Amino acid sequence: MTQELETGLYIFILAGFLGYHVISRVPPLLHTPLMSATNAMSGISLIGSMVVAGAGHSALSTVFGFIAVSCSSTNVVGGFLITDRMLKMFKSERDQASQAATLFRGREAQVVLAGLVVLLLGGVLWFQDLRERFGHLDLSQALKFSYILSAALFILGLKGLSSPKYARKGMFLAEFGMVMAVVGTLFHPAIVTYRWIFLGLIIGSIVGGGMGLWIPMTAVPQRTALSHSLGALAATLIGISEYIRHAGDLGRVLMTAIGAEVVIGGLTFTGSLMAAGKLQGLLPGAPITYRGQNASNIGLLAMMVGSLIYLIFMPATAPLFYLMVCLALLFGFLLVVPIGAADMPVVISLLNSYAGLADAAMGFVLMNKIQIITGSLDGTSGLLLSILMCRAMNRSAMNVLFGAFGKIEKEEAGPAAEAKGSVRSIAPDEVVVLFDSARSVIIVPGYGMAVAQAQHGVSELARVLMKRGMDVKYAIHPVAGRMPGHMNVLLAEANVPYDQLYAMEQINPYFAAADIALVVGANDVTNPAAKNNKNSPLYGMPILEVDRAKSIIVLKRSMRPGFAGVDNELYYNPKCMMLFGDAKDSLNRLFATLKS
Ligand code: NAP
């Protein structure tokens, strides 16, 4: 083992532990921004890609490097912009009163982006000249310092996400760290030409900027999946290009790192593309299963691992290397095919983790320590979020990956669906009468609120009720909706101050004293069967204890079940009343009645 590899491994492990420590302190409120922030930071693969694109080893490596620069810079620019857009929405009641929390106002972000592109264009002309004048100076020490400082700034950036108060400031530090690393890399001694680097940066900034500024909040999961696939593509291409470059003298260590990079990168690329397609509705969302699926996937995995082991000892077997890359691409595709669209958030988090590992492997190939650090941080973040999501759903990662959930659960839902009884429906004017006599309301948003885009209506109703002197709180289940922190982002978008959002453990003790629990498009996260019915697939999942409120009003369109496909016992509770209809329409009808 070389000294450099040993140091790299130490860094990888320590960064993982540090990442775990910092990221586990990020509250569920900020889990969605965390996902896009780590995604942006994993775009640090940009610096390795820049070196490959600019080193001029061969035409193929320059082309691969150029594509990798475009993909990575798309992730950096898009990731940071969308994180900032989200964080800007999180305001406390005090911030809202003073309107002081915005650093960027109006369309300033667009102006910054346009400025960045102009700067890059100018940079092409200026930098060639600068290198000619100062090319004789050894700037390698300055480069190392810029990387060390960037790594520290990334960790501080993640630390900032432990509170919505400091999150934006933290992200500015991380952005600054990224700029430092990129600018520092421009002075990398291996770079001999800048043409392809700048072209890639310009393309990435335009594509990433467009995605970051204009993609709606509801499309954040698919954007995240898409950027994982871009990051993984960058890692795979750089891995292939390095394999070709070192064809004559591939040591075991380098071959292991390249193998890990292309295998993890390849499967993450196709897996993430599939996930994005399912979430966007371009591909069928239902799990696609066939006989012997798990066995054939395991066989494929064994073939990939076998090829890698063979290559470590016989690295010159090029056809086997390319076969291994193809197997990895196929494996990623087959891994995601049997997973339903609703489970994609867990898959995305896992793929986030894989993308981080591919990035770290690229760091080992190029012996670039900052890539090892960010790869490790990204890997830890993705893994931690997946574990938290699985825990909140009371499911194992194995069940998510190999259980074809949705299909199986619906078949098993029979015993749980026996909890029948009579259901009471209610009209908007009766709801208003209930509001008239109530002092406290707990609003429980769920996936249906996102579907109906009813978050603005919900926040407006809450404002009206508060004006009438009522105490209003929001109850946020960690897996309400379809991605971690989904409800928090939507409600923040609708200007709900984050101090009114209560996590499940905080709000549950309040339900017994609440006059009304107003459930807006939430279903599974309120199902008492999770506590009472051992036959229910939901049994053991922690839920919002809505059934303890004095009255329960549920806004949904029908008696259809939610994601888990099981009947909700709550609807047969004598205290429960159903206001049927699209959540947005129902809220509009409520307003109209309140006004009249
Ligand atoms: P849910 O159980 O999926 O229920 C959503 C309800 O919204 C449905 O019953 C549906 O009933 C209603 N709805 C849909 N469109 C509506 C509209 N336009 N207006 C009014 N209601 C509408 O949602 P949840 O309670 O939020 O629970 C989330 C589920 O997703 C959990 O089972 C969780 O494990 C799973 N999950 C979450 C994540 C995550 O990260 N958040 C990840 C993976 C899985 P109607 O059709 O009758 O209207």
XYZ file of C-alpha atoms and ligand atoms in Angstrom:
644
model
C 0.000 0.000 0.000
C 1.455 3.373 -0.985
C 1.624 6.282 1.446
C -0.836 8.225 -0.711
C -3.399 5.420 -0.737
C -3.084 5.002 3.021
C -3.704 8.733 3.542
C -6.633 8.594 1.117
C -8.248 5.733 3.026
C -7.812 7.523 6.355
C -9.395 10.652 4.865
C -12.281 8.648 3.408
C -13.099 6.979 6.735
C -12.683 10.106 8.853
C -14.765 12.222 6.458
C -17.486 9.558 6.644
C -17.574 9.724 10.449
C -17.453 13.513 10.450
C -20.201 13.573 7.821
C -22.340 11.246 9.942
C -21.848 13.485 12.967
C -22.729 16.690 11.091
C -25.506 15.315 8.886
C -27.328 13.475 11.680
C -27.879 16.905 13.230
C -29.775 18.206 10.192
C -33.452 18.410 11.251
C -36.113 16.631 9.102
C -37.319 20.138 8.194
C -34.222 20.540 6.001
C -33.866 17.024 4.595
C -34.845 18.003 1.050
C -32.354 20.936 0.926
C -29.763 18.554 2.409
C -30.300 16.192 -0.507
C -29.758 18.917 -3.102
C -26.868 20.493 -1.162
C -24.872 17.246 -0.980
C -25.755 16.696 -4.611
C -24.246 20.091 -5.480
C -21.135 19.380 -3.417
C -20.658 15.994 -5.059
C -20.312 18.037 -8.259
C -16.728 18.482 -7.015
C -16.038 15.674 -9.499
C -15.799 18.774 -11.693
C -12.213 19.385 -10.654
C -11.041 15.889 -11.604
C -12.965 16.195 -14.854
C -11.306 19.552 -15.570
C -7.865 18.006 -15.224
C -8.766 15.166 -17.614
C -10.403 17.555 -20.106
C -7.429 19.896 -20.060
C -4.505 17.468 -19.843
C -4.632 16.618 -23.555
C -3.719 12.924 -23.051
C -5.746 11.817 -26.080
C -8.704 12.971 -28.138
C -10.963 10.424 -26.399
C -9.955 11.455 -22.870
C -10.451 15.121 -23.788
C -13.963 14.375 -25.101
C -14.826 12.266 -22.026
C -13.363 14.967 -19.775
C -15.379 17.651 -21.565
C -18.649 15.673 -21.112
C -17.739 15.081 -17.455
C -17.064 18.820 -16.923
C -20.460 19.671 -18.471
C -22.285 17.093 -16.298
C -20.510 18.019 -13.052
C -20.914 21.770 -13.514
C -24.625 21.216 -14.244
C -24.844 19.566 -10.821
C -22.858 22.264 -9.056
C -24.768 25.240 -10.477
C -28.205 23.575 -10.476
C -27.736 21.997 -7.046
C -26.638 25.171 -5.272
C -29.300 27.315 -6.969
C -32.180 25.024 -6.073
C -30.868 24.599 -2.515
C -30.798 28.360 -2.170
C -34.315 28.671 -3.589
C -35.565 26.207 -0.999
C -33.695 27.690 1.934
C -34.941 31.171 1.048
C -38.472 29.911 1.671
C -37.786 28.766 5.232
C -38.627 31.756 7.407
C -39.545 32.100 11.045
C -42.482 34.259 12.145
C -39.980 36.985 13.089
C -38.279 36.856 9.682
C -41.643 37.153 8.000
C -42.545 40.149 10.115
C -39.291 41.956 9.373
C -38.945 40.648 5.784
C -35.197 40.771 6.470
C -34.182 37.246 5.669
C -33.590 37.565 1.941
C -30.049 38.140 0.779
C -30.964 37.700 -2.865
C -34.150 39.474 -3.888
C -36.336 39.088 -6.930
C -34.457 38.022 -10.006
C -30.984 38.648 -8.609
C -30.077 34.985 -8.814
C -30.659 35.080 -12.575
C -28.435 38.143 -12.827
C -25.718 36.346 -10.855
C -25.990 33.394 -13.224
C -25.769 35.591 -16.319
C -22.753 37.314 -14.742
C -21.146 33.934 -14.143
C -21.494 32.963 -17.781
C -20.025 36.294 -18.950
C -17.170 35.861 -16.470
C -16.458 32.396 -17.784
C -16.410 33.655 -21.371
C -14.037 36.450 -20.406
C -12.019 33.936 -18.431
C -11.265 31.886 -21.550
C -9.458 34.804 -23.152
C -7.873 36.120 -19.981
C -6.702 32.843 -18.562
C -4.785 31.644 -21.606
C -2.822 34.854 -21.423
C -2.264 34.546 -17.641
C -0.927 31.007 -17.945
C 1.499 32.096 -20.668
C 2.885 34.845 -18.420
C 2.989 32.995 -15.087
C 3.126 29.388 -16.292
C 6.697 29.020 -15.021
C 5.604 29.526 -11.351
C 4.968 26.418 -9.232
C 1.438 26.911 -7.936
C 0.960 23.368 -6.657
C 1.170 24.462 -2.992
C -1.482 27.156 -3.508
C -3.641 24.519 -5.180
C -3.337 22.203 -2.170
C -4.262 25.013 0.225
C -7.284 25.930 -1.885
C -8.488 22.305 -1.652
C -7.956 22.117 2.114
C -9.891 25.348 2.619
C -12.667 24.139 0.295
C -13.037 20.903 2.273
C -13.366 22.891 5.514
C -15.949 25.195 3.908
C -18.011 22.211 2.695
C -18.164 20.784 6.195
C -19.117 24.187 7.621
C -21.783 24.421 4.904
C -23.316 21.131 6.004
C -23.042 22.204 9.632
C -25.110 25.287 8.749
C -27.964 22.990 7.722
C -28.456 22.008 11.357
C -30.695 25.077 11.690
C -32.847 26.954 9.158
C -31.452 30.134 10.715
C -27.883 29.459 9.548
C -28.585 27.197 6.586
C -28.268 29.833 3.863
C -25.109 31.292 5.338
C -23.661 27.779 5.512
C -24.500 27.193 1.877
C -22.803 30.443 0.844
C -19.644 29.124 2.513
C -19.967 25.830 0.630
C -20.502 27.713 -2.641
C -17.418 29.794 -1.935
C -15.515 26.570 -1.220
C -16.579 25.192 -4.606
C -15.483 28.370 -6.432
C -12.100 28.196 -4.663
C -11.599 24.556 -5.647
C -12.536 25.240 -9.279
C -10.401 28.369 -9.580
C -7.498 26.569 -7.859
C -7.787 23.685 -10.332
C -7.333 26.082 -13.239
C -3.702 26.314 -12.051
C -3.254 22.521 -12.000
C 0.128 21.746 -13.563
C -1.315 18.903 -15.695
C -3.681 21.242 -17.558
C -2.317 22.347 -20.903
C -5.458 23.577 -22.657
C -8.562 25.362 -21.376
C -10.797 25.368 -24.402
C -12.814 22.253 -23.499
C -12.873 23.080 -19.817
C -14.450 26.478 -20.364
C -16.865 25.184 -22.962
C -17.990 22.455 -20.546
C -18.315 24.998 -17.715
C -20.441 27.280 -19.872
C -22.744 24.460 -21.007
C -23.044 23.115 -17.436
C -23.752 26.582 -16.007
C -26.497 27.248 -18.544
C -28.185 23.838 -18.188
C -27.733 23.678 -14.389
C -28.778 27.327 -14.008
C -31.958 26.724 -15.982
C -32.765 23.645 -13.925
C -31.941 25.315 -10.629
C -33.949 28.451 -11.270
C -37.029 27.247 -13.064
C -37.744 23.674 -11.988
C -40.857 23.623 -9.766
C -40.488 22.447 -6.172
C -42.713 19.444 -6.882
C -40.138 18.216 -9.424
C -37.216 18.296 -6.977
C -37.055 14.464 -6.588
C -36.691 13.854 -10.329
C -34.160 16.698 -10.681
C -32.124 15.140 -7.878
C -32.270 11.735 -9.570
C -31.231 13.267 -12.880
C -28.253 15.011 -11.347
C -27.138 11.774 -9.660
C -27.141 10.204 -13.089
C -25.062 13.090 -14.513
C -22.533 12.835 -11.661
C -22.322 9.066 -12.121
C -21.878 9.447 -15.885
C -18.982 11.842 -15.235
C -17.344 9.313 -12.878
C -17.822 6.419 -15.334
C -16.361 8.337 -18.280
C -13.355 9.494 -16.272
C -12.849 5.887 -15.087
C -12.881 4.580 -18.675
C -10.567 7.332 -19.843
C -8.091 6.612 -17.007
C -8.227 2.878 -17.804
C -7.265 3.614 -21.407
C -4.550 6.060 -20.368
C -2.889 3.683 -17.907
C -3.465 0.580 -20.066
C 0.237 -0.318 -20.023
C 0.946 0.064 -16.297
C -2.181 -0.613 -14.275
C -1.272 -1.583 -10.708
C -3.716 -3.506 -8.520
C -4.622 -0.496 -6.409
C -5.356 1.725 -9.396
C -7.327 -1.041 -11.119
C -9.419 -1.568 -7.957
C -10.201 2.151 -7.784
C -11.018 2.400 -11.508
C -13.140 -0.769 -11.307
C -15.097 0.555 -8.324
C -15.545 3.891 -10.090
C -16.966 2.472 -13.321
C -19.090 -0.220 -11.621
C -20.699 2.091 -9.046
C -20.830 4.960 -11.538
C -22.377 2.791 -14.269
C -25.136 1.296 -12.155
C -25.879 4.668 -10.553
C -26.134 6.267 -14.004
C -28.826 3.946 -15.399
C -30.522 3.427 -12.003
C -30.892 7.173 -11.487
C -32.136 7.704 -15.045
C -34.812 5.062 -14.433
C -35.742 6.681 -11.101
C -36.048 10.116 -12.745
C -38.186 8.625 -15.552
C -40.525 6.922 -13.087
C -40.914 10.043 -10.963
C -41.545 12.240 -13.997
C -44.166 9.757 -15.214
C -42.208 9.051 -18.415
C -41.913 5.383 -17.411
C -44.598 3.226 -15.783
C -44.509 3.808 -12.007
C -45.745 0.320 -11.066
C -43.146 -2.233 -10.006
C -42.256 -4.541 -12.906
C -41.570 -8.025 -11.588
C -40.863 -11.385 -13.197
C -40.042 -14.853 -11.976
C -36.457 -15.300 -10.759
C -35.844 -11.539 -10.746
C -33.838 -11.368 -7.533
C -31.825 -14.471 -8.456
C -30.904 -13.050 -11.884
C -29.939 -9.708 -10.312
C -27.733 -11.454 -7.770
C -26.180 -13.484 -10.631
C -25.449 -10.268 -12.503
C -23.893 -8.737 -9.388
C -21.708 -11.832 -8.922
C -20.550 -11.587 -12.566
C -19.597 -7.928 -12.054
C -17.679 -8.628 -8.855
C -16.015 -11.655 -10.482
C -14.931 -9.553 -13.484
C -13.531 -6.878 -11.175
C -11.516 -9.410 -9.164
C -10.143 -10.946 -12.381
C -9.227 -7.499 -13.697
C -7.392 -6.603 -10.495
C -4.998 -9.475 -11.225
C -5.115 -9.299 -15.045
C -5.778 -5.608 -15.735
C -4.858 -5.769 -19.419
C -7.993 -7.785 -20.271
C -9.703 -4.836 -21.947
C -12.754 -6.706 -23.372
C -13.618 -7.905 -19.865
C -13.332 -4.320 -18.591
C -15.846 -3.064 -21.166
C -18.116 -6.048 -20.486
C -18.023 -5.129 -16.783
C -19.065 -1.542 -17.596
C -21.984 -2.857 -19.695
C -23.024 -5.231 -16.883
C -23.001 -2.321 -14.412
C -25.224 -0.255 -16.736
C -27.635 -3.189 -17.096
C -27.601 -3.886 -13.353
C -28.603 -0.289 -12.487
C -31.532 -0.551 -14.879
C -32.690 -3.932 -13.541
C -32.249 -2.850 -9.919
C -34.783 -0.028 -10.242
C -37.298 -1.764 -12.560
C -39.020 -3.749 -9.751
C -39.344 -0.736 -7.438
C -42.574 1.269 -7.507
C -42.538 5.041 -8.203
C -43.686 5.752 -4.644
C -40.548 4.113 -3.245
C -38.287 6.198 -5.457
C -37.316 8.673 -2.677
C -35.576 5.874 -0.770
C -33.995 4.711 -4.014
C -32.849 8.254 -4.797
C -31.231 8.547 -1.368
C -29.449 5.248 -1.875
C -28.336 6.315 -5.350
C -27.142 9.568 -3.779
C -24.971 7.430 -1.562
C -23.690 5.393 -4.540
C -22.983 8.605 -6.498
C -20.892 9.761 -3.524
C -18.976 6.477 -3.523
C -18.344 6.744 -7.281
C -17.069 10.268 -6.676
C -14.766 9.060 -3.878
C -13.489 6.224 -6.122
C -12.709 8.856 -8.778
C -10.814 10.733 -6.044
C -8.724 7.590 -5.440
C -8.080 7.136 -9.170
C -6.896 10.737 -9.596
C -5.521 10.836 -6.015
C -7.540 13.953 -5.377
C -8.225 14.257 -1.641
C -11.040 16.783 -1.776
C -12.991 14.429 -4.029
C -12.418 11.624 -1.524
C -13.788 13.883 1.241
C -16.898 15.089 -0.606
C -17.574 11.609 -1.981
C -17.478 10.245 1.543
C -19.741 13.059 2.839
C -22.232 12.494 0.021
C -22.163 8.742 0.552
C -22.841 9.138 4.272
C -25.625 11.649 3.736
C -27.460 9.426 1.232
C -27.120 6.361 3.424
C -28.300 8.184 6.528
C -31.363 9.629 4.787
C -32.265 6.189 3.374
C -32.006 4.644 6.841
C -34.127 7.412 8.394
C -36.799 7.029 5.697
C -36.916 3.255 6.025
C -37.141 3.575 9.817
C -39.999 6.099 9.586
C -41.835 3.723 7.215
C -41.014 0.750 9.445
C -39.450 -1.067 6.506
C -36.028 -2.492 5.833
C -33.835 -1.308 2.961
C -33.996 -4.918 1.646
C -37.791 -4.697 1.542
C -37.648 -1.433 -0.407
C -35.058 -2.723 -2.889
C -36.325 -6.252 -3.389
C -39.906 -6.192 -2.077
C -41.668 -4.657 -5.127
C -43.778 -2.741 -2.598
C -47.198 -1.553 -3.715
C -47.763 -4.749 -5.687
C -47.259 -7.165 -2.802
C -48.749 -4.983 -0.089
C -52.014 -4.511 -1.953
C -52.350 -8.275 -2.157
C -51.640 -8.567 1.556
C -53.978 -5.781 2.552
C -56.941 -8.089 2.960
C -56.957 -8.647 6.725
C -56.294 -4.988 7.475
C -59.096 -3.883 5.197
C -61.654 -5.625 7.386
C -61.886 -2.627 9.683
C -65.191 -1.396 8.250
C -67.976 0.648 9.788
C -69.935 3.726 8.888
C -68.269 6.810 7.505
C -69.615 10.332 8.159
C -69.264 12.941 5.472
C -69.456 16.646 6.264
C -70.271 19.792 4.250
C -68.177 22.995 4.295
C -70.818 24.956 6.278
C -70.754 22.288 9.002
C -66.956 22.529 9.132
C -67.270 26.286 9.641
C -69.662 25.691 12.551
C -67.047 23.397 14.104
C -64.360 26.059 13.594
C -66.612 28.626 15.331
C -66.579 26.665 18.550
C -62.939 25.506 18.406
C -59.909 27.054 20.132
C -57.125 24.930 18.658
C -56.505 23.210 15.318
C -53.710 20.891 14.248
C -53.273 20.714 10.476
C -51.930 17.385 9.180
C -50.686 17.691 5.586
C -49.936 14.655 3.423
C -49.247 13.575 -0.115
C -52.740 14.649 -1.268
C -51.889 18.265 -0.390
C -48.916 18.035 -2.760
C -51.045 16.450 -5.514
C -53.746 19.106 -5.162
C -51.135 21.887 -4.778
C -53.237 22.971 -1.825
C -50.400 24.311 0.340
C -51.306 27.966 -0.359
C -54.949 27.288 0.520
C -53.878 25.555 3.726
C -51.652 28.414 4.795
C -54.368 30.958 3.927
C -56.927 29.050 6.004
C -54.473 28.871 8.915
C -54.002 32.645 8.737
C -57.766 33.241 8.804
C -58.182 30.891 11.773
C -55.327 32.541 13.653
C -56.890 35.952 13.033
C -59.985 34.549 14.731
C -57.817 33.863 17.784
C -57.333 30.138 17.258
C -54.134 28.281 18.027
C -52.897 26.634 14.806
C -50.070 24.108 14.558
C -48.876 21.908 11.689
C -48.033 18.251 12.324
C -45.278 16.956 10.038
C -44.681 13.230 9.716
C -41.116 12.408 8.548
C -42.397 10.421 5.534
C -45.553 12.364 4.716
C -45.568 12.962 0.969
C -43.074 11.302 -1.313
C -39.666 12.625 -0.297
C -37.977 13.456 2.999
C -39.073 16.881 4.191
C -41.619 17.137 1.320
C -44.303 18.862 3.425
C -41.830 21.318 4.954
C -40.697 22.571 1.544
C -44.269 22.936 0.232
C -45.476 24.758 3.338
C -42.391 26.989 3.363
C -43.208 27.808 -0.277
C -46.650 28.895 0.942
C -45.020 31.209 3.529
C -45.798 29.106 6.592
C -43.203 30.096 9.231
C -41.091 27.093 10.197
C -41.765 27.667 13.892
C -45.360 26.556 13.273
C -44.177 23.204 11.865
C -43.979 20.490 14.525
C -42.200 17.163 14.040
C -44.110 13.982 14.920
C -42.564 13.479 18.383
C -43.191 17.138 19.260
C -46.813 17.300 18.124
C -48.179 13.945 19.278
C -48.640 15.067 22.910
C -50.772 18.021 21.682
C -53.413 15.956 19.849
C -55.390 14.987 22.957
C -56.005 18.681 23.771
C -56.700 19.761 20.162
C -60.311 20.634 19.302
C -59.853 19.774 15.628
C -57.324 17.733 13.663
C -57.615 18.882 10.025
C -56.115 16.185 7.794
C -55.307 17.507 4.314
C -54.522 14.664 1.921
C -52.674 12.571 4.530
C -53.626 8.940 4.946
C -51.047 6.263 5.920
C -49.274 8.571 8.364
C -52.503 8.868 10.387
C -53.657 5.222 10.260
C -54.218 3.868 13.821
C -53.790 0.343 12.400
C -50.056 1.057 12.610
C -50.513 0.903 16.413
C -53.475 -1.482 16.818
C -53.569 -3.989 13.994
C -50.814 -6.601 13.934
C -52.030 -7.820 10.532
C -51.618 -4.435 8.923
C -48.598 -3.903 6.658
C -48.261 -0.562 8.438
C -48.010 -2.162 11.899
C -45.074 -0.676 13.821
C -44.774 2.498 11.735
C -44.794 5.536 14.037
C -47.839 7.690 13.190
C -49.371 11.075 13.967
C -51.906 10.367 16.729
C -54.737 12.213 15.022
C -57.330 9.836 16.523
C -56.764 11.445 19.942
C -58.104 14.866 18.836
C -61.642 15.855 19.906
C -62.862 16.086 16.272
C -61.190 14.968 13.076
C -61.879 16.447 9.633
C -60.323 14.673 6.643
C -59.997 16.326 3.223
C -59.618 13.728 0.456
C -61.400 12.762 -2.713
C -62.650 9.263 -1.942
C -62.259 6.273 0.356
C -59.324 5.053 -1.736
C -56.255 4.001 0.282
C -52.925 5.806 0.286
C -49.464 4.640 -0.717
C -49.466 1.455 1.404
C -52.752 0.338 -0.173
C -54.492 -0.311 3.167
C -57.798 0.909 4.516
C -57.571 3.655 7.145
C -59.327 2.781 10.432
C -59.385 6.472 11.283
C -62.225 7.123 8.811
C -64.571 4.807 10.782
C -63.874 6.596 14.071
C -67.120 8.280 15.289
C -65.143 11.520 15.820
C -64.032 11.558 12.167
C -65.824 13.482 9.372
C -64.892 13.365 5.694
C -64.967 16.471 3.497
C -64.787 14.731 0.117
C -63.246 16.441 -2.911
C -59.963 17.722 -4.266
C -58.162 19.354 -1.319
C -57.704 22.689 -3.130
C -61.384 22.824 -4.164
C -62.511 21.864 -0.651
C -60.393 24.643 0.848
C -61.849 27.132 -1.650
C -65.366 26.019 -0.693
C -64.432 26.429 2.982
C -63.211 29.980 2.346
C -66.332 30.879 0.449
C -68.458 29.611 3.361
C -66.269 31.336 5.947
C -66.658 34.635 4.078
C -70.404 34.311 3.701
P -50.707 8.628 1.410
O -50.876 7.614 2.463
O -50.064 8.212 0.149
O -52.163 9.203 1.130
C -52.358 10.309 0.331
C -53.856 10.527 0.233
O -54.014 11.743 -0.461
C -54.561 9.450 -0.549
O -55.283 8.600 0.296
C -55.463 10.221 -1.523
O -56.828 9.850 -1.311
C -55.281 11.668 -1.106
N -55.245 12.550 -2.271
C -54.602 12.366 -3.439
N -54.837 13.384 -4.257
C -55.645 14.236 -3.590
C -56.234 15.476 -3.922
N -56.040 16.063 -5.115
N -56.999 16.082 -2.987
C -57.217 15.503 -1.790
N -56.684 14.334 -1.427
C -55.906 13.709 -2.326
O -49.906 9.915 1.927
P -49.248 10.225 3.333
O -50.223 10.074 4.436
O -48.558 11.533 3.125
O -48.190 9.082 3.531
C -47.033 8.990 2.743
C -46.823 7.563 2.332
O -45.755 7.546 1.365
C -46.413 6.681 3.490
O -46.953 5.392 3.350
C -44.892 6.643 3.334
O -44.321 5.479 3.898
C -44.737 6.663 1.832
N -43.410 7.152 1.390
C -42.970 8.352 1.798
C -41.701 8.772 1.448
C -41.131 10.102 1.895
O -39.936 10.288 1.841
N -41.953 11.043 2.314
C -40.913 7.955 0.652
C -41.433 6.748 0.215
C -42.692 6.364 0.596
P -57.895 10.034 -2.497
O -57.347 9.326 -3.669
O -59.129 9.432 -1.951
O -58.026 11.500 -2.709
